[in-house]
Short mmCIF file of C-alpha atoms and ligand atoms in Angstrom, two decimals:
data_model
loop_
_atom_site.label_atom_id
_atom_site.label_comp_id
_atom_site.label_asym_id
_atom_site.label_seq_id
_atom_site.Cartn_x
_atom_site.Cartn_y
_atom_site.Cartn_z
CA MET U 19 228.47 39.28 191.48
CA LYS U 20 226.01 36.85 193.84
CA THR U 21 222.82 37.19 192.49
CA ILE U 22 219.14 37.62 194.07
CA LEU U 23 216.30 35.90 192.34
CA THR U 24 213.34 35.89 193.06
CA GLY U 25 209.47 35.09 191.32
CA ILE U 26 205.47 35.86 191.71
CA ARG U 27 203.14 33.27 190.12
CA ALA U 28 200.91 36.09 187.52
CA ASN U 29 197.68 33.03 188.17
CA SER U 30 195.15 36.42 189.66
CA GLU U 31 195.30 39.30 191.48
CA LEU U 32 198.23 39.14 194.00
CA THR U 33 197.15 39.24 197.95
CA LEU U 34 197.82 41.38 200.75
CA GLY U 35 200.14 38.04 201.77
CA ASN U 36 201.30 38.00 198.70
CA TYR U 37 202.57 41.84 198.67
CA LEU U 38 203.80 41.57 202.42
CA GLY U 39 205.44 38.02 201.61
CA ALA U 40 207.58 37.63 199.07
CA LEU U 41 206.95 41.55 197.04
CA LEU U 42 207.41 44.16 199.26
CA PRO U 43 210.71 42.26 200.56
CA MET U 44 212.59 41.66 197.00
CA VAL U 45 211.62 45.02 196.08
CA ARG U 46 213.10 46.28 199.72
CA LEU U 47 216.13 44.19 199.12
CA ALA U 48 216.92 44.41 195.78
CA ASN U 49 216.90 48.30 195.77
CA LYS U 50 219.02 48.16 199.29
CA HIS U 51 222.55 45.71 197.08
CA SER U 52 221.32 46.17 193.05
CA GLU U 53 224.12 48.18 192.61
CA LYS U 54 226.73 44.99 193.70
CA MET U 55 223.63 42.06 192.72
CA ASN U 56 222.45 41.11 190.15
CA VAL U 57 218.34 40.87 190.72
CA ASN U 58 217.00 38.22 189.06
CA ILE U 59 212.67 39.02 189.26
CA PHE U 60 211.43 36.73 186.02
CA VAL U 61 207.11 35.74 185.98
CA PRO U 62 206.70 31.62 186.62
CA ASP U 63 204.62 31.76 183.25
CA LEU U 64 204.87 28.43 183.33
CA HIS U 65 204.87 27.42 187.13
CA SER U 66 201.14 29.55 186.88
CA ILE U 67 199.61 26.69 184.30
CA ILE U 68 199.33 24.43 187.08
CA ALA U 69 196.56 25.94 187.97
CA ASP U 70 192.93 27.01 186.64
CA ILE U 71 193.63 29.89 183.70
CA ASP U 72 191.24 32.24 183.53
CA GLY U 73 191.97 33.92 180.11
CA ASN U 74 193.50 35.99 181.57
CA LEU U 75 197.02 35.10 181.72
CA GLN U 76 198.92 37.49 179.37
CA LYS U 77 197.92 40.37 181.16
CA ASN U 78 198.72 39.02 184.50
CA ILE U 79 202.62 38.27 183.70
CA ILE U 80 202.97 42.50 182.87
CA ARG U 81 200.61 42.92 185.66
CA THR U 82 203.16 40.84 187.65
CA ILE U 83 205.39 43.23 186.78
CA LYS U 84 203.64 46.40 187.67
CA TYR U 85 203.24 45.26 190.86
CA TYR U 86 206.83 45.47 191.37
CA LEU U 87 207.58 49.01 190.05
CA ALA U 88 204.16 50.83 191.83
CA ALA U 89 205.67 48.24 194.94
CA GLY U 90 209.26 50.58 194.22
CA LEU U 91 211.52 48.23 192.16
CA LYS U 92 214.63 50.54 191.06
CA ILE U 93 215.64 49.91 187.47
CA ASN U 94 219.94 49.35 186.83
CA PRO U 95 221.56 47.55 184.93
CA ASN U 96 221.81 44.24 187.51
CA VAL U 97 218.03 44.61 187.39
CA HIS U 98 217.48 41.97 185.69
CA ILE U 99 213.61 40.89 184.63
CA TYR U 100 211.75 38.10 181.94
CA ARG U 101 209.08 35.36 181.90
CA GLN U 102 210.14 32.06 182.74
CA SER U 103 208.70 30.66 179.05
CA TYR U 104 211.29 32.99 177.02
CA VAL U 105 214.26 31.32 178.51
CA PRO U 106 213.59 27.93 177.46
CA ALA U 107 217.38 25.97 179.53
CA HIS U 108 214.17 26.62 183.10
CA SER U 109 212.19 23.95 180.92
CA GLU U 110 215.23 22.03 179.92
CA LEU U 111 217.17 22.26 184.08
CA CYS U 112 213.58 21.34 185.12
CA TRP U 113 214.16 17.28 183.29
CA ILE U 114 217.70 17.02 183.88
CA LEU U 115 216.89 17.44 187.84
CA ASN U 116 213.53 15.18 187.95
CA CYS U 117 216.24 12.03 186.50
CA ILE U 118 217.61 13.04 189.93
CA ALA U 119 214.64 13.89 192.02
CA THR U 120 213.26 11.04 194.45
CA MET U 121 209.20 10.95 194.11
CA GLY U 122 209.51 10.08 197.29
CA GLU U 123 210.59 14.03 198.13
CA ALA U 124 208.96 15.31 196.32
CA SER U 125 205.59 13.45 197.13
CA ARG U 126 206.48 14.87 200.75
CA MET U 127 206.64 18.73 199.58
CA THR U 128 203.72 19.99 201.78
CA GLN U 129 201.66 22.46 198.52
CA TYR U 130 201.86 19.38 196.22
CA LYS U 131 199.58 17.20 198.90
CA GLU U 132 197.33 19.74 200.00
CA LYS U 133 197.23 20.78 196.42
CA SER U 134 196.47 17.16 195.42
CA ASP U 135 194.48 16.82 198.52
CA GLY U 136 195.18 12.88 197.23
CA ARG U 137 193.18 12.90 194.08
CA ASP U 138 194.02 10.94 190.92
CA SER U 139 193.16 13.98 188.92
CA CYS U 140 195.57 16.22 190.12
CA ASN U 141 198.30 17.15 187.65
CA VAL U 142 202.01 16.41 186.50
CA GLY U 143 202.58 20.24 186.96
CA ILE U 144 201.33 20.59 190.50
CA PHE U 145 203.92 17.21 191.38
CA ASP U 146 206.54 18.56 189.61
CA TYR U 147 206.66 21.67 189.90
CA PRO U 148 209.44 21.92 192.94
CA ILE U 149 211.45 20.55 190.75
CA LEU U 150 211.14 23.33 188.19
CA MET U 151 211.87 25.93 190.70
CA ALA U 152 214.75 24.40 192.03
CA ALA U 153 215.76 24.90 188.34
CA ASP U 154 214.52 28.48 188.10
CA ILE U 155 217.39 28.84 190.80
CA LEU U 156 220.10 26.91 190.71
CA LEU U 157 220.52 27.98 186.14
CA TYR U 158 222.09 31.98 187.46
CA SER U 159 223.57 30.59 190.47
CA ALA U 160 221.60 32.14 192.95
CA GLU U 161 221.81 31.61 196.31
CA TYR U 162 219.76 34.33 197.59
CA VAL U 163 215.97 33.41 197.08
CA PRO U 164 212.98 35.79 198.41
CA ILE U 165 209.98 34.26 199.26
CA GLY U 166 207.26 33.75 201.97
CA GLU U 167 207.35 30.89 204.55
CA ASP U 168 205.35 28.21 201.71
CA GLN U 169 208.69 28.28 200.17
CA PHE U 170 210.74 27.42 202.31
CA GLN U 171 209.82 23.13 201.84
CA HIS U 172 211.47 24.07 197.80
CA ILE U 173 214.34 26.17 199.18
CA GLU U 174 215.29 22.43 201.14
CA LEU U 175 214.26 20.79 198.32
CA THR U 176 216.92 23.07 195.49
CA ARG U 177 219.61 22.43 198.43
CA ASN U 178 219.64 18.92 198.61
CA LEU U 179 219.12 18.18 193.96
CA ALA U 180 222.78 21.14 194.16
CA MET U 181 224.03 19.69 196.26
CA ARG U 182 222.77 15.45 195.16
CA PHE U 183 223.75 16.97 191.80
CA ASN U 184 227.87 18.10 192.69
CA ASN U 185 228.24 15.09 194.33
CA ARG U 186 227.20 13.15 191.49
CA PHE U 187 228.53 15.05 188.33
CA GLY U 188 231.23 17.86 189.53
CA GLU U 189 231.17 21.51 191.63
CA ILE U 190 228.49 23.32 188.64
CA PHE U 191 225.64 24.43 190.75
CA THR U 192 225.98 27.05 192.94
CA VAL U 193 223.67 26.10 196.63
CA PRO U 194 221.53 28.31 197.64
CA VAL U 195 222.04 29.80 201.17
CA LYS U 196 219.79 27.57 203.90
CA THR U 197 216.36 28.73 204.60
CA ALA U 198 217.66 30.04 207.66
CA GLU U 199 220.03 32.69 206.12
CA GLN U 200 218.44 33.68 204.05
CA VAL U 201 215.26 35.95 206.90
CA GLU U 202 218.45 36.53 208.22
CA PHE U 203 219.52 38.00 204.63
CA MET U 204 215.97 39.23 204.45
CA GLY U 205 216.18 41.20 207.08
CA ILE U 206 213.18 39.57 208.95
CA SER U 207 213.29 38.08 212.24
CA ASP U 208 211.04 34.85 211.09
CA GLY U 209 209.69 33.98 207.60
CA VAL U 210 206.58 35.83 206.65
CA ARG U 211 203.32 34.75 206.45
CA ILE U 212 200.26 36.53 206.30
CA ARG U 213 197.65 34.68 207.70
CA ASP U 214 193.88 33.91 206.08
CA LEU U 215 191.96 37.21 207.87
CA LEU U 216 188.77 34.83 208.93
CA ASN U 217 190.67 31.97 209.67
CA PRO U 218 193.75 32.86 210.59
CA GLU U 219 194.49 28.80 211.22
CA LYS U 220 195.86 29.37 207.21
CA LYS U 221 197.45 31.07 204.84
CA MET U 222 195.81 34.46 203.32
CA SER U 223 195.48 32.24 199.32
CA LYS U 224 194.33 33.94 196.50
CA SER U 225 192.56 30.33 195.93
CA THR U 226 190.64 30.81 199.37
CA ALA U 227 186.67 31.53 198.32
CA ALA U 228 185.61 33.18 200.75
CA GLU U 229 185.78 36.33 199.69
CA ASN U 230 186.38 39.15 203.16
CA SER U 231 189.10 35.89 204.02
CA LYS U 232 191.72 37.52 201.70
CA ILE U 233 192.80 41.14 200.60
CA MET U 234 193.38 41.39 196.73
CA LEU U 235 195.99 44.10 195.88
CA ASP U 236 193.20 45.79 192.94
CA ASP U 237 190.62 45.70 196.73
CA ASP U 238 189.37 49.64 197.00
CA PRO U 239 190.68 50.90 200.24
CA GLU U 240 186.93 51.17 202.30
CA LEU U 241 186.25 47.99 201.40
CA ALA U 242 190.20 46.83 202.63
CA LYS U 243 189.02 48.01 206.22
CA LYS U 244 185.65 46.29 206.01
CA LYS U 245 187.35 43.12 205.15
CA ILE U 246 189.83 44.12 208.58
CA MET U 247 187.66 44.93 210.65
CA SER U 248 185.90 41.08 210.60
CA ALA U 249 188.08 39.16 211.03
CA THR U 250 188.48 36.37 212.97
CA THR U 251 189.41 37.28 216.07
CA ASP U 252 188.77 35.52 219.68
CA SER U 253 187.64 35.67 223.60
CA LEU U 254 191.11 36.40 224.82
CA GLY U 255 190.10 40.46 225.26
CA LYS U 256 194.24 41.09 225.60
CA ILE U 257 196.39 42.13 223.20
CA LYS U 258 199.44 40.41 222.67
CA TYR U 259 201.38 38.49 219.56
CA ASP U 260 200.56 34.85 220.62
CA MET U 261 200.51 32.86 217.12
CA PHE U 262 199.15 29.86 218.56
CA ASN U 263 197.14 31.02 221.07
CA GLN U 264 195.80 34.70 219.14
CA PRO U 265 196.59 33.54 215.40
CA GLY U 266 194.23 36.14 214.36
CA ILE U 267 195.75 39.27 216.64
CA SER U 268 199.14 38.74 216.01
CA ASN U 269 198.82 38.68 211.56
CA LEU U 270 196.67 41.61 212.08
CA LEU U 271 199.69 43.10 214.18
CA THR U 272 201.85 41.05 211.62
CA ILE U 273 200.20 42.83 208.84
CA ASP U 274 200.28 46.11 210.60
CA ALA U 275 204.48 45.67 211.57
CA LEU U 276 204.81 45.14 207.41
CA VAL U 277 202.40 47.89 205.93
CA THR U 278 203.85 50.93 207.61
CA ASP U 279 207.78 49.60 207.85
CA THR U 280 207.68 48.86 211.92
CA PRO U 281 209.71 46.31 213.84
CA LEU U 282 207.69 43.57 214.67
CA GLN U 283 208.63 44.48 218.36
CA ASP U 284 207.84 47.99 218.37
CA VAL U 285 204.19 47.63 217.55
CA ILE U 286 203.12 44.63 219.83
CA SER U 287 205.06 47.14 222.70
CA THR U 288 202.35 49.82 221.39
CA TRP U 289 199.76 46.97 222.00
CA ALA U 290 200.52 45.69 225.17
CA GLY U 291 197.90 46.50 227.58
CA GLU U 292 195.83 47.25 225.52
CA THR U 293 192.75 44.81 224.89
CA LYS U 294 189.82 46.53 222.98
CA TYR U 295 190.86 44.85 219.79
CA GLY U 296 188.29 47.52 217.59
CA ASP U 297 190.79 50.60 218.34
CA LEU U 298 193.84 47.49 217.05
CA LYS U 299 191.34 47.13 213.40
CA LYS U 300 190.52 50.12 212.81
CA LYS U 301 194.39 51.45 213.22
CA VAL U 302 195.69 48.52 210.37
CA GLY U 303 192.66 48.97 208.83
CA ALA U 304 194.04 52.81 208.33
CA ASP U 305 197.21 51.41 206.86
CA VAL U 306 195.89 48.82 204.56
CA ALA U 307 193.37 51.38 203.07
CA THR U 308 196.47 53.94 203.36
CA MET U 309 199.22 51.85 201.52
CA LEU U 310 196.86 50.13 199.08
CA SER U 311 195.67 53.55 197.49
CA GLU U 312 199.34 54.95 197.23
CA PHE U 313 200.04 51.33 195.20
CA GLN U 314 197.86 51.57 193.32
CA ASN U 315 197.50 55.53 192.48
CA ARG U 316 201.57 54.92 191.20
CA LEU U 317 200.56 51.76 189.80
CA LYS U 318 197.92 53.56 187.55
CA ASP U 319 200.65 55.35 185.77
CA ILE U 320 203.05 52.59 184.25
CA GLN U 321 202.41 51.60 180.88
CA ASP U 322 202.65 48.13 178.86
CA ASP U 323 205.06 49.26 176.96
CA GLU U 324 207.54 50.38 179.80
CA ILE U 325 207.41 46.73 180.87
CA PHE U 326 207.82 45.07 176.73
CA ALA U 327 211.34 47.67 177.41
CA LEU U 328 212.25 45.75 180.87
CA PHE U 329 211.15 42.57 178.92
CA ASP U 330 213.38 42.72 175.74
CA LEU U 331 216.83 43.65 177.51
CA GLY U 332 216.24 40.89 180.85
CA GLU U 333 214.93 37.98 178.08
CA LYS U 334 218.44 38.44 176.44
CA TYR U 335 220.91 38.55 179.88
CA ALA U 336 218.73 35.68 180.55
CA ASN U 337 218.75 32.90 178.09
CA GLU U 338 222.36 33.98 178.01
CA VAL U 339 223.15 33.07 182.06
CA ALA U 340 221.31 30.01 181.50
CA ASN U 341 221.47 29.03 178.16
CA ALA U 342 226.09 29.35 179.62
CA LYS U 343 225.44 26.78 183.31
CA LEU U 344 222.47 24.31 181.16
CA ARG U 345 225.26 23.43 179.03
CA GLU U 346 227.52 23.08 181.33
CA ALA U 347 225.32 20.89 183.26
CA GLN U 348 224.60 18.43 180.00
CA LYS U 349 228.20 17.90 179.45
CA ALA U 350 228.01 16.95 183.06
CA PHE U 351 225.11 14.11 182.74
CA GLY U 352 227.32 13.23 179.39
CA LEU U 353 224.25 14.73 177.68
CA ARG U 354 226.86 17.20 175.30
P1 TYM E 25 203.47 31.92 194.65
O1 TYM E 25 202.93 32.77 192.75
O2 TYM E 25 202.50 30.70 194.82
O3 TYM E 25 203.55 33.58 195.61
C1 TYM E 25 204.53 34.12 196.27
C2 TYM E 25 205.53 34.71 197.17
O4 TYM E 25 204.21 35.07 197.59
C3 TYM E 25 204.65 34.26 198.96
N1 TYM E 25 203.69 34.14 199.64
C4 TYM E 25 203.81 34.61 201.25
N2 TYM E 25 203.43 35.15 201.87
C5 TYM E 25 203.42 35.31 203.24
N3 TYM E 25 202.47 35.31 203.55
C6 TYM E 25 201.15 34.55 202.34
N4 TYM E 25 199.94 34.69 202.45
C7 TYM E 25 202.19 34.65 201.07
N5 TYM E 25 200.75 33.55 200.43
C8 TYM E 25 201.78 33.42 199.75
C9 TYM E 25 205.08 33.22 198.78
O5 TYM E 25 206.51 32.37 199.72
C10 TYM E 25 206.16 33.38 197.01
O6 TYM E 25 207.70 33.66 197.57
N6 TYM E 25 207.15 28.64 193.03
C11 TYM E 25 206.33 29.41 193.50
C12 TYM E 25 206.65 30.71 192.52
C13 TYM E 25 207.94 30.19 191.99
C14 TYM E 25 209.37 31.30 192.57
C15 TYM E 25 210.47 30.14 192.32
C16 TYM E 25 209.64 32.44 193.50
C17 TYM E 25 208.60 29.60 191.29
N7 TYM E 25 210.29 29.48 190.96
C18 TYM E 25 211.97 29.98 192.17
C19 TYM E 25 211.78 31.81 193.71
C20 TYM E 25 212.12 31.65 193.24
C21 TYM E 25 205.36 30.33 193.62
O7 TYM E 25 204.41 29.94 193.68
O8 TYM E 25 204.65 31.29 194.60
#
């Protein structure tokens, strides 16, 4: 059986970008394919600790899985939910991959460049994090890895490491499909990158300080409306999808398409020829507010016990699969 795999770090509240770029597409894919494919959804808690931890990591780990359920994930025996740090094979394979990855390729990762910003005080985990991500994927022979556009470079790195390993040591790892095929599998025309509301040149990120730049999943729906109303647009006075010249307007059109589950092309056509940015903002704000209030209502009914029961089953499965693959890699290297 083929495997779809994804993870979201549990650092703090998630943004609308995480929701629309990763969580919702994963839930839709999982519900569509889980009769015939393994669906692995894990919390990369070891990835979480590359950033400052605010003392709520345990709570956030549990809440991350609640988010998937609140977004509509249906559980069946092919859906496996686990925590990365409860499957030690991830760290062990990461070390093996460290020894075939090069400093050059790890240094070229955009996220490392952005997060380290030339600082010597940057932790080594930030540098190594894409290689741990490769281990997360390769241990389960996952071909499909639904993620937002900012993570595509890491999929290419994973592919390169898998092919390099296979060339040197024999066919051990399944190479995930190319990012273009990932996008096709996700059923979207392009990678999703939800932009910062105030500075739409950048992606919406939980680590941006300005509150109005991002919508958090626990935002009061009325507050979310206000944030959309204050989003940066442009002075061109026409509602057109043009990420280059009108990133703010294009971002709002993208958000509305995803929130209402409407093809982007249909949303673009609906607004073609319109000029009133305020009307667009009102519509997007209302749709986001409806989505948030439905999501938050479902979230509050999910109990911690349900999540622990899922972890128990999922971690048993994950350790079996991951240990078997790790053993193959160790043997190939001559470690066993
Ligand atoms: P993380 O936790 O930073 O982000 C989780 C997911 O959210 C997507 N995302 C966005 N998508 C669209 N627009 C945005 N503004 C936006 N912001 C975030 C990300 O692309 C991602 O899909 N390294 C990963 C976690 C990870 C992982 C893995 C994922 C670890 N191992 C193995 C898949 C497979 C990360 O830090 O994502």
